[in-house]
mmCIF file of C-alpha atoms in Angstrom:
data_model
loop_
_atom_site.group_PDB
_atom_site.id
_atom_site.type_symbol
_atom_site.label_atom_id
_atom_site.label_comp_id
_atom_site.label_asym_id
_atom_site.label_seq_id
_atom_site.Cartn_x
_atom_site.Cartn_y
_atom_site.Cartn_z
ATOM 1 C CA UNK A 1 116.411 124.653 87.759
ATOM 2 C CA UNK A 2 117.556 128.220 88.231
ATOM 3 C CA UNK A 3 114.865 129.420 85.821
ATOM 4 C CA UNK A 4 112.027 127.545 87.366
ATOM 5 C CA UNK A 5 111.876 129.191 90.761
ATOM 6 C CA UNK A 6 112.091 132.620 89.229
ATOM 7 C CA UNK A 7 109.290 131.821 86.792
ATOM 8 C CA UNK A 8 107.042 130.512 89.528
ATOM 9 C CA UNK A 9 107.901 133.234 91.917
ATOM 10 C CA UNK A 10 107.720 136.196 89.595
ATOM 11 C CA UNK A 11 104.048 135.771 88.790
ATOM 12 C CA UNK A 12 102.788 135.720 92.349
ATOM 13 C CA UNK A 13 105.268 138.420 93.262
ATOM 14 C CA UNK A 14 103.794 140.636 90.581
ATOM 15 C CA UNK A 15 100.354 139.893 91.888
ATOM 16 C CA UNK A 16 101.511 140.716 95.375
ATOM 17 C CA UNK A 17 103.186 143.887 94.158
ATOM 18 C CA UNK A 18 99.962 144.886 92.444
ATOM 19 C CA UNK A 19 97.883 144.278 95.487
ATOM 20 C CA UNK A 20 100.357 145.403 98.090
ATOM 21 C CA UNK A 21 99.768 148.412 100.179
ATOM 22 C CA UNK A 22 103.269 149.729 99.554
ATOM 23 C CA UNK A 23 102.105 153.053 98.138
ATOM 24 C CA UNK A 24 104.225 153.576 95.092
ATOM 25 C CA UNK A 25 103.982 157.155 93.864
ATOM 26 C CA UNK A 26 103.501 156.111 90.235
ATOM 27 C CA UNK A 27 100.593 153.827 91.028
ATOM 28 C CA UNK A 28 98.771 156.367 93.073
ATOM 29 C CA UNK A 29 98.960 158.881 90.236
ATOM 30 C CA UNK A 30 97.447 156.332 87.896
ATOM 31 C CA UNK A 31 94.164 156.707 89.763
ATOM 32 C CA UNK A 32 93.775 153.097 90.725
ATOM 33 C CA UNK A 33 93.585 151.721 87.196
ATOM 34 C CA UNK A 34 95.111 148.361 86.300
ATOM 35 C CA UNK A 35 98.827 148.758 86.858
ATOM 36 C CA UNK A 36 99.733 146.307 84.115
ATOM 37 C CA UNK A 37 97.553 147.652 81.279
ATOM 38 C CA UNK A 38 100.168 147.895 78.638
ATOM 39 C CA UNK A 39 100.366 150.204 75.652
ATOM 40 C CA UNK A 40 96.758 151.268 75.542
ATOM 41 C CA UNK A 41 97.367 154.958 76.152
ATOM 42 C CA UNK A 42 99.753 157.538 74.792
ATOM 43 C CA UNK A 43 102.733 158.518 76.793
ATOM 44 C CA UNK A 44 102.602 155.400 78.913
ATOM 45 C CA UNK A 45 105.889 153.730 77.812
ATOM 46 C CA UNK A 46 108.148 156.001 79.863
ATOM 47 C CA UNK A 47 105.948 155.365 82.879
ATOM 48 C CA UNK A 48 106.012 151.655 82.185
ATOM 49 C CA UNK A 49 109.791 151.595 82.021
ATOM 50 C CA UNK A 50 110.212 153.347 85.280
ATOM 51 C CA UNK A 51 107.451 151.273 86.781
ATOM 52 C CA UNK A 52 109.113 148.109 85.680
ATOM 53 C CA UNK A 53 112.311 149.085 87.372
ATOM 54 C CA UNK A 54 110.438 150.039 90.447
ATOM 55 C CA UNK A 55 108.667 146.695 90.406
ATOM 56 C CA UNK A 56 111.993 144.938 90.149
ATOM 57 C CA UNK A 57 113.290 146.850 93.091
ATOM 58 C CA UNK A 58 110.217 146.087 95.129
ATOM 59 C CA UNK A 59 110.212 142.456 94.056
ATOM 60 C CA UNK A 60 112.795 141.241 96.566
ATOM 61 C CA UNK A 61 111.056 143.259 99.253
ATOM 62 C CA UNK A 62 107.755 141.593 98.468
ATOM 63 C CA UNK A 63 109.496 138.269 98.388
ATOM 64 C CA UNK A 64 111.216 138.940 101.673
ATOM 65 C CA UNK A 65 107.909 139.798 103.279
ATOM 66 C CA UNK A 66 106.343 136.701 101.761
ATOM 67 C CA UNK A 67 109.198 134.592 102.962
ATOM 68 C CA UNK A 68 108.826 135.970 106.431
ATOM 69 C CA UNK A 69 105.196 134.961 106.431
ATOM 70 C CA UNK A 70 106.322 131.476 105.478
ATOM 71 C CA UNK A 71 108.684 131.492 108.403
ATOM 72 C CA UNK A 72 111.981 131.270 106.526
ATOM 73 C CA UNK A 73 113.044 134.936 106.572
ATOM 74 C CA UNK A 74 116.736 135.484 107.040
ATOM 75 C CA UNK A 75 116.234 139.015 108.379
ATOM 76 C CA UNK A 76 115.628 142.351 106.638
ATOM 77 C CA UNK A 77 117.811 141.870 103.627
ATOM 78 C CA UNK A 78 117.225 143.607 100.314
ATOM 79 C CA UNK A 79 119.454 141.782 97.841
ATOM 80 C CA UNK A 80 119.697 142.551 94.135
ATOM 81 C CA UNK A 81 118.664 140.096 91.475
ATOM 82 C CA UNK A 82 121.783 137.885 91.344
ATOM 83 C CA UNK A 83 122.108 136.999 95.027
ATOM 84 C CA UNK A 84 118.319 136.927 95.211
ATOM 85 C CA UNK A 85 118.331 133.869 92.981
ATOM 86 C CA UNK A 86 120.841 132.214 95.272
ATOM 87 C CA UNK A 87 118.842 133.143 98.296
ATOM 88 C CA UNK A 88 115.709 131.913 96.649
ATOM 89 C CA UNK A 89 117.322 128.544 96.272
ATOM 90 C CA UNK A 90 118.271 128.533 99.916
ATOM 91 C CA UNK A 91 114.840 129.572 101.034
ATOM 92 C CA UNK A 92 113.174 126.958 98.893
ATOM 93 C CA UNK A 93 115.284 124.229 100.404
ATOM 94 C CA UNK A 94 114.451 125.660 103.824
ATOM 95 C CA UNK A 95 110.751 125.257 103.228
ATOM 96 C CA UNK A 96 109.256 121.992 104.414
ATOM 97 C CA UNK A 97 109.434 119.831 101.320
ATOM 98 C CA UNK A 98 107.308 116.759 101.642
ATOM 99 C CA UNK A 99 108.601 113.638 100.019
ATOM 100 C CA UNK A 100 106.196 112.416 97.365
ATOM 101 C CA UNK A 101 104.103 109.589 98.763
ATOM 102 C CA UNK A 102 105.180 106.489 96.888
ATOM 103 C CA UNK A 103 102.129 104.645 95.713
ATOM 104 C CA UNK A 104 102.832 100.926 95.735
ATOM 105 C CA UNK A 105 101.783 99.391 92.472
ATOM 106 C CA UNK A 106 100.376 95.952 93.046
ATOM 107 C CA UNK A 107 100.756 93.291 90.440
ATOM 108 C CA UNK A 108 97.654 91.993 88.766
ATOM 109 C CA UNK A 109 96.627 88.682 90.305
ATOM 110 C CA UNK A 110 94.324 87.812 87.383
ATOM 111 C CA UNK A 111 91.744 86.489 89.822
ATOM 112 C CA UNK A 112 88.119 87.285 89.257
ATOM 113 C CA UNK A 113 86.587 84.997 91.854
ATOM 114 C CA UNK A 114 87.519 83.312 95.104
ATOM 115 C CA UNK A 115 89.406 80.027 95.007
ATOM 116 C CA UNK A 116 87.576 76.726 95.320
ATOM 117 C CA UNK A 117 86.557 76.104 98.883
ATOM 118 C CA UNK A 118 87.551 79.611 99.853
ATOM 119 C CA UNK A 119 84.130 81.205 99.812
ATOM 120 C CA UNK A 120 82.250 83.063 102.500
ATOM 121 C CA UNK A 121 80.967 80.277 104.724
ATOM 122 C CA UNK A 122 77.647 81.613 105.922
ATOM 123 C CA UNK A 123 76.916 78.766 108.320
ATOM 124 C CA UNK A 124 80.266 79.049 110.043
ATOM 125 C CA UNK A 125 80.001 82.811 110.408
ATOM 126 C CA UNK A 126 76.487 82.465 111.802
ATOM 127 C CA UNK A 127 77.656 80.062 114.475
ATOM 128 C CA UNK A 128 80.468 82.446 115.385
ATOM 129 C CA UNK A 129 77.991 85.343 115.624
ATOM 130 C CA UNK A 130 75.587 83.409 117.794
ATOM 131 C CA UNK A 131 78.329 82.347 120.146
ATOM 132 C CA UNK A 132 79.724 85.860 120.401
ATOM 133 C CA UNK A 133 76.314 87.461 120.987
ATOM 134 C CA UNK A 134 75.322 84.993 123.671
ATOM 135 C CA UNK A 135 78.633 85.348 125.412
ATOM 136 C CA UNK A 136 78.549 89.117 125.426
ATOM 137 C CA UNK A 137 74.907 89.837 126.181
ATOM 138 C CA UNK A 138 73.741 87.031 128.422
ATOM 139 C CA UNK A 139 73.965 88.998 131.621
ATOM 140 C CA UNK A 140 73.473 92.497 130.197
ATOM 141 C CA UNK A 141 70.580 94.767 131.065
ATOM 142 C CA UNK A 142 69.402 97.535 128.764
ATOM 143 C CA UNK A 143 70.340 101.056 129.895
ATOM 144 C CA UNK A 144 69.772 104.095 127.652
ATOM 145 C CA UNK A 145 73.233 105.556 128.207
ATOM 146 C CA UNK A 146 75.279 102.408 128.345
ATOM 147 C CA UNK A 147 73.692 100.639 125.413
ATOM 148 C CA UNK A 148 75.047 103.019 122.790
ATOM 149 C CA UNK A 149 78.590 102.178 123.835
ATOM 150 C CA UNK A 150 77.674 98.529 124.179
ATOM 151 C CA UNK A 151 76.419 98.430 120.596
ATOM 152 C CA UNK A 152 79.644 99.955 119.271
ATOM 153 C CA UNK A 153 81.863 97.604 121.257
ATOM 154 C CA UNK A 154 79.751 94.670 120.216
ATOM 155 C CA UNK A 155 79.989 95.463 116.523
ATOM 156 C CA UNK A 156 83.762 95.843 116.705
ATOM 157 C CA UNK A 157 84.089 92.584 118.577
ATOM 158 C CA UNK A 158 81.888 90.793 116.054
ATOM 159 C CA UNK A 159 83.889 92.193 113.183
ATOM 160 C CA UNK A 160 87.174 90.966 114.612
ATOM 161 C CA UNK A 161 85.658 87.524 115.257
ATOM 162 C CA UNK A 162 84.251 87.371 111.752
ATOM 163 C CA UNK A 163 87.583 88.413 110.224
ATOM 164 C CA UNK A 164 89.205 85.352 111.789
ATOM 165 C CA UNK A 165 86.916 82.900 110.030
ATOM 166 C CA UNK A 166 86.406 84.666 106.724
ATOM 167 C CA UNK A 167 88.772 83.898 103.808
ATOM 168 C CA UNK A 168 91.147 86.601 102.527
ATOM 169 C CA UNK A 169 90.107 89.170 99.871
ATOM 170 C CA UNK A 170 86.691 89.582 101.481
ATOM 171 C CA UNK A 171 85.329 92.951 102.538
ATOM 172 C CA UNK A 172 83.027 92.816 105.556
ATOM 173 C CA UNK A 173 80.084 94.931 106.584
ATOM 174 C CA UNK A 174 78.880 94.251 110.134
ATOM 175 C CA UNK A 175 75.616 95.682 111.390
ATOM 176 C CA UNK A 176 74.256 95.343 114.927
ATOM 177 C CA UNK A 177 70.865 96.387 116.213
ATOM 178 C CA UNK A 178 70.439 96.590 119.981
ATOM 179 C CA UNK A 179 67.064 97.431 121.443
ATOM 180 C CA UNK A 180 65.008 97.437 124.568
ATOM 181 C CA UNK A 181 62.560 94.607 125.004
ATOM 182 C CA UNK A 182 59.246 96.412 125.378
ATOM 183 C CA UNK A 183 56.487 94.501 123.619
ATOM 184 C CA UNK A 184 57.028 96.315 120.385
ATOM 185 C CA UNK A 185 57.249 94.986 116.897
ATOM 186 C CA UNK A 186 60.312 95.245 114.722
ATOM 187 C CA UNK A 187 61.393 94.057 111.298
ATOM 188 C CA UNK A 188 64.901 94.088 109.872
ATOM 189 C CA UNK A 189 65.364 93.604 106.145
ATOM 190 C CA UNK A 190 68.364 93.781 103.888
ATOM 191 C CA UNK A 191 68.965 93.361 100.211
ATOM 192 C CA UNK A 192 72.155 93.492 98.268
ATOM 193 C CA UNK A 193 73.393 93.910 94.745
ATOM 194 C CA UNK A 194 76.382 91.593 94.408
ATOM 195 C CA UNK A 195 77.703 88.427 92.856
ATOM 196 C CA UNK A 196 75.760 85.590 94.479
ATOM 197 C CA UNK A 197 78.429 83.024 93.622
ATOM 198 C CA UNK A 198 81.044 84.632 95.814
ATOM 199 C CA UNK A 199 79.214 86.962 98.213
ATOM 200 C CA UNK A 200 76.933 86.111 101.059
ATOM 201 C CA UNK A 201 75.758 87.156 104.494
ATOM 202 C CA UNK A 202 75.084 85.676 107.922
ATOM 203 C CA UNK A 203 72.867 86.886 110.711
ATOM 204 C CA UNK A 204 72.106 85.964 114.301
ATOM 205 C CA UNK A 205 69.723 87.171 116.962
ATOM 206 C CA UNK A 206 69.738 87.135 120.714
ATOM 207 C CA UNK A 207 67.177 88.218 123.260
ATOM 208 C CA UNK A 208 66.789 88.176 127.018
ATOM 209 C CA UNK A 209 64.308 89.776 129.372
ATOM 210 C CA UNK A 210 65.436 93.362 128.926
ATOM 211 C CA UNK A 211 67.064 93.604 125.514
ATOM 212 C CA UNK A 212 67.337 92.050 122.097
ATOM 213 C CA UNK A 213 70.118 92.133 119.536
ATOM 214 C CA UNK A 214 70.258 91.418 115.809
ATOM 215 C CA UNK A 215 73.661 91.050 114.157
ATOM 216 C CA UNK A 216 74.320 90.777 110.424
ATOM 217 C CA UNK A 217 77.601 90.292 108.625
ATOM 218 C CA UNK A 218 77.792 90.701 104.851
ATOM 219 C CA UNK A 219 80.864 89.398 103.062
ATOM 220 C CA UNK A 220 81.705 90.810 99.640
ATOM 221 C CA UNK A 221 84.540 89.460 97.507
ATOM 222 C CA UNK A 222 86.998 92.115 96.405
ATOM 223 C CA UNK A 223 88.539 91.573 92.977
ATOM 224 C CA UNK B 1 91.476 96.352 86.231
ATOM 225 C CA UNK B 2 94.583 98.348 85.292
ATOM 226 C CA UNK B 3 92.945 100.379 82.537
ATOM 227 C CA UNK B 4 90.005 101.377 84.719
ATOM 228 C CA UNK B 5 90.975 104.746 86.147
ATOM 229 C CA UNK B 6 89.165 105.908 89.275
ATOM 230 C CA UNK B 7 87.637 109.312 88.579
ATOM 231 C CA UNK B 8 85.122 111.753 89.928
ATOM 232 C CA UNK B 9 82.135 109.638 89.042
ATOM 233 C CA UNK B 10 83.353 106.437 90.699
ATOM 234 C CA UNK B 11 83.293 107.476 94.333
ATOM 235 C CA UNK B 12 80.503 107.016 96.793
ATOM 236 C CA UNK B 13 78.561 110.295 96.902
ATOM 237 C CA UNK B 14 76.780 110.424 100.231
ATOM 238 C CA UNK B 15 74.330 113.209 99.389
ATOM 239 C CA UNK B 16 73.097 111.532 96.271
ATOM 240 C CA UNK B 17 72.526 108.237 98.055
ATOM 241 C CA UNK B 18 70.853 109.956 100.995
ATOM 242 C CA UNK B 19 68.369 111.608 98.652
ATOM 243 C CA UNK B 20 67.593 108.289 96.988
ATOM 244 C CA UNK B 21 66.944 106.632 100.343
ATOM 245 C CA UNK B 22 64.668 109.415 101.579
ATOM 246 C CA UNK B 23 62.628 109.261 98.424
ATOM 247 C CA UNK B 24 62.240 105.496 98.742
ATOM 248 C CA UNK B 25 61.079 105.728 102.357
ATOM 249 C CA UNK B 26 58.587 108.499 101.625
ATOM 250 C CA UNK B 27 57.031 106.633 98.762
ATOM 251 C CA UNK B 28 56.794 103.330 100.626
ATOM 252 C CA UNK B 29 55.713 104.402 104.099
ATOM 253 C CA UNK B 30 54.775 108.044 103.690
ATOM 254 C CA UNK B 31 52.129 108.961 106.204
ATOM 255 C CA UNK B 32 51.024 105.431 107.081
ATOM 256 C CA UNK B 33 50.565 104.244 110.630
ATOM 257 C CA UNK B 34 52.273 101.107 111.837
ATOM 258 C CA UNK B 35 50.509 97.920 110.788
ATOM 259 C CA UNK B 36 52.130 94.615 111.529
ATOM 260 C CA UNK B 37 50.680 93.010 108.449
ATOM 261 C CA UNK B 38 52.093 95.646 106.145
ATOM 262 C CA UNK B 39 55.566 95.986 107.598
ATOM 263 C CA UNK B 40 56.980 93.176 105.516
ATOM 264 C CA UNK B 41 55.730 94.803 102.356
ATOM 265 C CA UNK B 42 57.096 98.180 103.399
ATOM 266 C CA UNK B 43 60.591 96.972 104.134
ATOM 267 C CA UNK B 44 60.711 95.034 100.890
ATOM 268 C CA UNK B 45 59.514 98.021 98.955
ATOM 269 C CA UNK B 46 61.975 100.433 100.590
ATOM 270 C CA UNK B 47 64.917 98.150 100.042
ATOM 271 C CA UNK B 48 64.034 97.243 96.475
ATOM 272 C CA UNK B 49 63.385 100.787 95.433
ATOM 273 C CA UNK B 50 66.609 102.039 97.019
ATOM 274 C CA UNK B 51 68.611 99.317 95.365
ATOM 275 C CA UNK B 52 67.114 99.849 91.932
ATOM 276 C CA UNK B 53 67.748 103.592 92.116
ATOM 277 C CA UNK B 54 71.330 102.980 93.228
ATOM 278 C CA UNK B 55 71.838 100.624 90.313
ATOM 279 C CA UNK B 56 70.597 103.305 87.941
ATOM 280 C CA UNK B 57 73.512 105.514 89.013
ATOM 281 C CA UNK B 58 75.661 103.178 86.975
ATOM 282 C CA UNK B 59 78.675 103.224 89.263
ATOM 283 C CA UNK B 60 81.016 100.225 89.672
ATOM 284 C CA UNK B 61 79.824 99.377 93.171
ATOM 285 C CA UNK B 62 78.353 96.421 94.995
ATOM 286 C CA UNK B 63 75.570 97.625 97.290
ATOM 287 C CA UNK B 64 74.138 96.399 100.578
ATOM 288 C CA UNK B 65 70.964 98.071 101.798
ATOM 289 C CA UNK B 66 69.575 97.410 105.276
ATOM 290 C CA UNK B 67 66.218 98.629 106.515
ATOM 291 C CA UNK B 68 64.840 98.544 110.063
ATOM 292 C CA UNK B 69 61.232 99.471 110.726
ATOM 293 C CA UNK B 70 60.123 99.705 114.330
ATOM 294 C CA UNK B 71 56.899 100.572 116.015
ATOM 295 C CA UNK B 72 57.034 103.644 118.238
ATOM 296 C CA UNK B 73 56.429 102.310 121.671
ATOM 297 C CA UNK B 74 58.752 104.247 123.909
ATOM 298 C CA UNK B 75 61.407 101.564 123.641
ATOM 299 C CA UNK B 76 65.015 102.433 123.001
ATOM 300 C CA UNK B 77 66.956 101.281 119.962
ATOM 301 C CA UNK B 78 70.651 101.476 119.095
ATOM 302 C CA UNK B 79 72.284 100.505 115.866
ATOM 303 C CA UNK B 80 75.978 100.249 115.104
ATOM 304 C CA UNK B 81 77.920 99.128 112.096
ATOM 305 C CA UNK B 82 81.536 98.403 111.459
ATOM 306 C CA UNK B 83 83.110 97.763 108.075
ATOM 307 C CA UNK B 84 86.308 96.166 106.886
ATOM 308 C CA UNK B 85 86.926 97.801 103.517
ATOM 309 C CA UNK B 86 88.916 100.313 101.526
ATOM 310 C CA UNK B 87 88.333 103.726 103.034
ATOM 311 C CA UNK B 88 89.229 105.654 99.923
ATOM 312 C CA UNK B 89 86.712 104.039 97.586
ATOM 313 C CA UNK B 90 83.907 102.659 99.758
ATOM 314 C CA UNK B 91 81.268 104.524 101.672
ATOM 315 C CA UNK B 92 78.089 104.321 103.658
ATOM 316 C CA UNK B 93 74.999 106.401 104.176
ATOM 317 C CA UNK B 94 72.435 106.021 106.965
ATOM 318 C CA UNK B 95 69.087 107.778 107.033
ATOM 319 C CA UNK B 96 66.832 107.959 110.098
ATOM 320 C CA UNK B 97 63.220 108.703 109.400
ATOM 321 C CA UNK B 98 60.176 108.774 111.623
ATOM 322 C CA UNK B 99 56.552 109.647 111.681
ATOM 323 C CA UNK B 100 53.961 109.441 114.450
ATOM 324 C CA UNK B 101 53.999 105.666 114.795
ATOM 325 C CA UNK B 102 56.997 104.351 112.903
ATOM 326 C CA UNK B 103 60.765 104.590 113.174
ATOM 327 C CA UNK B 104 62.664 103.732 110.042
ATOM 328 C CA UNK B 105 66.443 103.419 109.748
ATOM 329 C CA UNK B 106 67.956 102.664 106.353
ATOM 330 C CA UNK B 107 71.666 102.069 105.774
ATOM 331 C CA UNK B 108 73.236 101.793 102.362
ATOM 332 C CA UNK B 109 76.790 100.508 101.964
ATOM 333 C CA UNK B 110 78.645 100.846 98.686
ATOM 334 C CA UNK B 111 81.757 98.737 98.085
ATOM 335 C CA UNK B 112 83.902 99.371 95.062
ATOM 336 C CA UNK B 113 84.719 96.417 92.881
#
């Protein structure tokens, strides 16, 4: 555990040291070439050695600055390597560690279709839709601003009503069309790719003098 | 279902589906003016073409495609949809299209199996 933080931290710290604006005299004399190009030129080893030590000395500083950006800085301390490891442990525990989200593993139910008598009852859902639409829209008048909100509320209400009568393990898709009655022509069509034995849909319409509404609920069995 | 791992290619990609829908609408209605006798044929064609293209994607989804074609008459129209599903795997895409005489709204819902 002691090794791990240092391994993780040293790489980004080196990157930070390379890119930092702390003007190290050795780096400036190297004319902006890659600071970590190793052993390609003559006479570099002595420079490398001294550079390595300088990197080590700047490492805690870089870390301290990084820690301050993360909001866990304990104040301008420049520890050496030993206490740095200890402090690194402290700072890591001070960081907000999120608990891993436990994914609940559900047992296999070995069901591939709905139970007998537990299917999507299209007739029942249609009656529910018709009743809900009539109840909600009987006295309504179409208004351009209000009807957008009315459509949203209506679809949510229809969904909750449909959920009550639909068997479990069914996914629902509710679609409502609300329009102004103005002597125009309209056609609504839908097609689906599903398992016809278990999935079905129900639709209902309503119209009065100023508006019309078409509601469709598709029920899809979820394995 | 345990060995089937959900991966990149088994999520509902909205852009892909949107492109499929647009193509289907253009080829079915294109630049035509509203004709009551042809509307039935248009909606059928849009929906069938969209569905067949979606099937060709080969993803483990059940699809529901809805198409509304309306004559442009100055009347207002609102559509809303609400779904009871698994947010992480299922998705929807709605495309609104119009020309001089026709409004067309196509919604495609994809539900993971």
